[in-house]
PDB file of C-alpha atoms in Angstrom:
ATOM      1  CA  MET A   1      98.518  98.927  94.770  1.00 44.00           C
ATOM      2  CA  ILE A   2     101.273  98.325  96.933  1.00 48.00           C
ATOM      3  CA  GLY A   3     104.100 100.398  96.911  1.00 49.00           C
ATOM      4  CA  VAL A   4     107.754  99.302  98.364  1.00 51.00           C
ATOM      5  CA  ILE A   5     110.327 101.330  99.537  1.00 48.00           C
ATOM      6  CA  LEU A   6     114.062  99.863  99.671  1.00 47.00           C
ATOM      7  CA  ASN A   7     116.423 101.512 101.534  1.00 42.00           C
ATOM      8  CA  ASN A   8     120.078 100.134 101.105  1.00 36.00           C
ATOM      9  CA  ILE A   9     121.752 101.832 104.089  1.00 34.00           C
ATOM     10  CA  LEU A  10     124.912 100.540 102.560  1.00 33.00           C
ATOM     11  CA  VAL A  11     124.674 101.215  99.327  1.00 34.00           C
ATOM     12  CA  LEU A  12     128.524 100.840  98.265  1.00 32.00           C
ATOM     13  CA  LEU A  13     128.422  97.269  99.229  1.00 35.00           C
ATOM     14  CA  SER A  14     124.949  96.663  97.190  1.00 46.00           C
ATOM     15  CA  SER A  15     123.234  97.668  93.814  1.00 57.00           C
ATOM     16  CA  ASP A  16     119.571  98.366  93.501  1.00 77.00           C
ATOM     17  CA  ILE A  17     119.689  95.840  90.283  1.00 82.00           C
ATOM     18  CA  VAL A  18     117.977  92.975  91.665  1.00 86.00           C
ATOM     19  CA  ALA A  19     115.033  95.009  92.995  1.00 87.00           C
ATOM     20  CA  ALA A  20     115.408  96.921  89.585  1.00 87.00           C
ATOM     21  CA  ARG A  21     114.897  94.020  87.714  1.00 90.00           C
ATOM     22  CA  LEU A  22     112.132  92.628  90.204  1.00 92.00           C
ATOM     23  CA  MET A  23     110.412  96.080  89.207  1.00 91.00           C
ATOM     24  CA  HIS A  24     109.630  94.683  86.221  1.00 94.00           C
ATOM     25  CA  GLN A  25     108.787  90.988  86.862  1.00 95.00           C
ATOM     26  CA  PHE A  26     105.928  92.101  89.396  1.00 94.00           C
ATOM     27  CA  SER A  27     104.882  95.080  86.957  1.00 93.00           C
ATOM     28  CA  ALA A  28     105.548  98.075  89.405  1.00 90.00           C
ATOM     29  CA  HIS A  29     103.334 101.128  88.838  1.00 88.00           C
ATOM     30  CA  ALA A  30     106.338 103.741  89.472  1.00 86.00           C
ATOM     31  CA  ALA A  31     109.223 104.013  91.163  1.00 86.00           C
ATOM     32  CA  THR A  32     111.179 107.197  92.836  1.00 83.00           C
ATOM     33  CA  ASP A  33     114.363 106.818  94.628  1.00 79.00           C
ATOM     34  CA  VAL A  34     114.271 108.174  98.860  1.00 77.00           C
ATOM     35  CA  THR A  35     117.120 110.315  99.470  1.00 78.00           C
ATOM     36  CA  GLY A  36     117.297 114.190 100.292  1.00 81.00           C
ATOM     37  CA  PHE A  37     113.572 115.186 100.665  1.00 85.00           C
ATOM     38  CA  GLY A  38     113.648 111.644 103.106  1.00 84.00           C
ATOM     39  CA  LEU A  39     110.605 109.360 102.601  1.00 85.00           C
ATOM     40  CA  PHE A  40     107.451 111.984 103.292  1.00 89.00           C
ATOM     41  CA  GLY A  41     109.033 113.926 100.578  1.00 89.00           C
ATOM     42  CA  HIS A  42     109.979 111.944  97.492  1.00 88.00           C
ATOM     43  CA  ALA A  43     106.559 109.616  98.811  1.00 90.00           C
ATOM     44  CA  GLU A  44     104.909 113.177  97.481  1.00 94.00           C
ATOM     45  CA  ASN A  45     105.815 113.536  94.641  1.00 92.00           C
ATOM     46  CA  LEU A  46     105.430 110.430  93.750  1.00 91.00           C
ATOM     47  CA  VAL A  47     101.517 110.682  94.772  1.00 93.00           C
ATOM     48  CA  ARG A  48     101.115 113.713  93.022  1.00 94.00           C
ATOM     49  CA  ASN A  49     102.188 112.373  89.963  1.00 92.00           C
ATOM     50  CA  GLN A  50     100.060 109.151  89.577  1.00 90.00           C
ATOM     51  CA  HIS A  51      96.987 109.013  87.387  1.00 90.00           C
ATOM     52  CA  ASN A  52      94.396 108.381  89.305  1.00 91.00           C
ATOM     53  CA  SER A  53      93.769 110.560  92.542  1.00 94.00           C
ATOM     54  CA  VAL A  54      95.124 108.950  95.530  1.00 92.00           C
ATOM     55  CA  ASN A  55      96.561 108.628  99.034  1.00 92.00           C
ATOM     56  CA  PHE A  56      99.648 107.159 100.067  1.00 92.00           C
ATOM     57  CA  VAL A  57      98.817 105.766 103.511  1.00 92.00           C
ATOM     58  CA  ILE A  58     101.648 105.339 105.807  1.00 89.00           C
ATOM     59  CA  HIS A  59     101.041 102.484 108.535  1.00 90.00           C
ATOM     60  CA  ASN A  60     105.026 101.215 109.402  1.00 85.00           C
ATOM     61  CA  LEU A  61     107.973 102.529 109.241  1.00 84.00           C
ATOM     62  CA  PRO A  62     111.094 101.094 108.999  1.00 80.00           C
ATOM     63  CA  ILE A  63     114.299 102.639 110.742  1.00 81.00           C
ATOM     64  CA  ILE A  64     117.795 101.552 112.075  1.00 80.00           C
ATOM     65  CA  ALA A  65     117.575 100.426 115.881  1.00 83.00           C
ATOM     66  CA  ASN A  66     117.826 103.847 118.326  1.00 84.00           C
ATOM     67  CA  MET A  67     117.386 105.995 115.678  1.00 82.00           C
ATOM     68  CA  ALA A  68     113.877 106.728 117.239  1.00 85.00           C
ATOM     69  CA  VAL A  69     115.764 108.286 120.392  1.00 87.00           C
ATOM     70  CA  VAL A  70     117.881 109.954 117.948  1.00 84.00           C
ATOM     71  CA  SER A  71     115.025 111.597 116.000  1.00 85.00           C
ATOM     72  CA  ARG A  72     113.164 113.024 119.644  1.00 87.00           C
ATOM     73  CA  THR A  73     116.478 114.090 121.309  1.00 89.00           C
ATOM     74  CA  PHE A  74     117.053 116.384 118.313  1.00 85.00           C
ATOM     75  CA  PRO A  75     113.493 117.328 117.158  1.00 79.00           C
ATOM     76  CA  GLY A  76     115.116 118.947 114.007  1.00 84.00           C
ATOM     77  CA  PHE A  77     115.972 115.263 112.550  1.00 84.00           C
ATOM     78  CA  GLY A  78     112.630 114.464 111.298  1.00 85.00           C
ATOM     79  CA  LEU A  79     113.183 111.064 111.015  1.00 84.00           C
ATOM     80  CA  LEU A  80     110.063 110.341 112.549  1.00 85.00           C
ATOM     81  CA  GLN A  81     108.085 112.611 110.599  1.00 85.00           C
ATOM     82  CA  GLY A  82     109.371 110.901 107.359  1.00 84.00           C
ATOM     83  CA  ASN A  83     111.763 114.132 106.451  1.00 83.00           C
ATOM     84  CA  SER A  84     115.191 113.172 107.584  1.00 80.00           C
ATOM     85  CA  ALA A  85     117.445 113.222 104.626  1.00 73.00           C
ATOM     86  CA  GLU A  86     118.713 109.958 103.099  1.00 65.00           C
ATOM     87  CA  SER A  87     122.140 109.675 101.542  1.00 54.00           C
ATOM     88  CA  SER A  88     121.888 106.639  99.034  1.00 53.00           C
ATOM     89  CA  GLY A  89     118.620 106.306 100.803  1.00 61.00           C
ATOM     90  CA  GLY A  90     116.953 103.383  98.471  1.00 66.00           C
ATOM     91  CA  LEU A  91     113.992 103.108  96.052  1.00 77.00           C
ATOM     92  CA  LEU A  92     110.133 103.572  96.798  1.00 81.00           C
ATOM     93  CA  VAL A  93     108.263 100.823  94.396  1.00 85.00           C
ATOM     94  CA  CYS A  94     104.448 100.914  94.074  1.00 87.00           C
ATOM     95  CA  LEU A  95     103.523  98.058  92.872  1.00 88.00           C
ATOM     96  CA  PRO A  96      99.975  95.700  92.771  1.00 90.00           C
ATOM     97  CA  ARG A  97      98.254  94.736  95.798  1.00 89.00           C
ATOM     98  CA  ASP A  98      98.745  91.027  94.999  1.00 92.00           C
ATOM     99  CA  ARG A  99     102.480  90.920  93.542  1.00 92.00           C
ATOM    100  CA  ALA A 100     104.011  92.894  96.982  1.00 91.00           C
ATOM    101  CA  ALA A 101     104.476  90.339  99.333  1.00 91.00           C
ATOM    102  CA  GLY A 102     105.889  88.216  96.362  1.00 93.00           C
ATOM    103  CA  TYR A 103     107.869  91.185  95.408  1.00 91.00           C
ATOM    104  CA  ILE A 104     109.356  91.096  99.134  1.00 90.00           C
ATOM    105  CA  GLU A 105     109.962  87.389  99.159  1.00 92.00           C
ATOM    106  CA  GLU A 106     111.978  86.901  95.888  1.00 93.00           C
ATOM    107  CA  LEU A 107     114.498  89.945  96.830  1.00 89.00           C
ATOM    108  CA  ARG A 108     115.087  88.214 100.078  1.00 88.00           C
ATOM    109  CA  ARG A 109     115.291  84.862  98.191  1.00 93.00           C
ATOM    110  CA  LEU A 110     117.767  86.553  95.496  1.00 91.00           C
ATOM    111  CA  ASP A 111     120.057  89.136  97.526  1.00 82.00           C
ATOM    112  CA  GLY A 112     118.984  88.209 101.029  1.00 80.00           C
ATOM    113  CA  THR A 113     117.621  91.836 101.669  1.00 75.00           C
ATOM    114  CA  PRO A 114     115.492  92.660 104.719  1.00 70.00           C
ATOM    115  CA  ALA A 115     112.104  93.747 103.663  1.00 73.00           C
ATOM    116  CA  TRP A 116     108.847  95.019 104.879  1.00 77.00           C
ATOM    117  CA  ILE A 117     105.202  96.313 103.273  1.00 86.00           C
ATOM    118  CA  ILE A 118     104.740  99.666 105.345  1.00 77.00           C
ATOM    119  CA  GLY A 119     101.138 100.973 103.837  1.00 87.00           C
ATOM    120  CA  THR A 120      98.618 101.485 101.255  1.00 89.00           C
ATOM    121  CA  VAL A 121      97.142 103.289  98.182  1.00 91.00           C
ATOM    122  CA  GLU A 122      93.869 104.670  98.926  1.00 91.00           C
ATOM    123  CA  GLU A 123      91.535 106.987  97.195  1.00 93.00           C
ATOM    124  CA  GLY A 124      92.317 110.434  97.915  1.00 95.00           C
ATOM    125  CA  ASP A 125      93.546 113.879  96.910  1.00 97.00           C
ATOM    126  CA  ARG A 126      96.967 113.343  96.121  1.00 96.00           C
ATOM    127  CA  ARG A 127      98.421 113.298  99.492  1.00 96.00           C
ATOM    128  CA  VAL A 128     101.062 111.697 101.609  1.00 95.00           C
ATOM    129  CA  VAL A 129      99.262 110.361 105.366  1.00 95.00           C
ATOM    130  CA  TRP A 130     100.108 108.907 108.546  1.00 93.00           C
ATOM    131  CA  SER A 131      98.199 106.638 109.571  1.00 93.00           C
ATOM    132  CA  GLU A 132      96.911 107.336 113.580  1.00 93.00           C
ATOM    133  CA  LYS A 133      98.509 103.744 114.483  1.00 94.00           C
ATOM    134  CA  MET A 134     101.608 104.052 112.524  1.00 92.00           C
ATOM    135  CA  ARG A 135     104.393 101.832 114.507  1.00 91.00           C
ATOM    136  CA  VAL A 136     108.067 102.363 114.124  1.00 90.00           C
ATOM    137  CA  ILE A 137     109.869  99.180 113.303  1.00 86.00           C
ATOM    138  CA  GLU A 138     113.183  99.526 114.948  1.00 86.00           C
ATOM    139  CA  VAL A 139     115.430  97.246 112.704  1.00 80.00           C
ATOM    140  CA  PRO A 140     118.764  96.018 114.184  1.00 79.00           C
ATOM    141  CA  SER A 141     121.918  98.089 112.707  1.00 69.00           C
ATOM    142  CA  GLY A 142     123.811  94.790 112.319  1.00 59.00           C
ATOM    143  CA  ASP A 143     122.917  94.025 108.999  1.00 47.00           C
ATOM    144  CA  GLU A 144     124.924  94.100 106.539  1.00 41.00           C
ATOM    145  CA  ASP A 145     122.501  95.103 103.400  1.00 44.00           C
ATOM    146  CA  LEU A 146     118.765  96.786 104.737  1.00 43.00           C
ATOM    147  CA  THR A 147     116.423  97.191 102.959  1.00 44.00           C
ATOM    148  CA  ALA A 148     112.958  98.600 104.427  1.00 43.00           C
ATOM    149  CA  PHE A 149     110.050  98.236 102.368  1.00 44.00           C
ATOM    150  CA  CYS A 150     107.358 100.837 102.330  1.00 41.00           C
ATOM    151  CA  GLY A 151     103.848  99.193 100.981  1.00 43.00           C
ATOM    152  CA  ILE A 152     102.249 102.262  99.133  1.00 42.00           C
TER     153      ILE A 152
END
């Protein structure tokens, strides 16, 4: 199972309807929004409610370009720790590992939404784990509709 996080920056100009329809087509196991609790908080809520004891391992963290500097300047911001509150931050979707890339490809084809698989689901004790080699992906802010995918 792999999860995907959709982070619609311009939520008033876009809709999650395409993503929702594709969840059915690509056999999504679970989904949640990513808003006030940030990526970490929402992923933690989702992992605690899985049927199996698993961990979500985050390998890549897509963020808006130059926001890493802001996060380092204001340590309480919590962006690089996944604790930054998002306003209409998008969706966290858990998909079968062999279907996640197809989901991303179809989403891009249908509405041009850029996306990234950022992690995996592994046997564990219901925790969100930051990979020791986690990579921050700075996404250009000029995109009209950014969707960041978190592979879980």
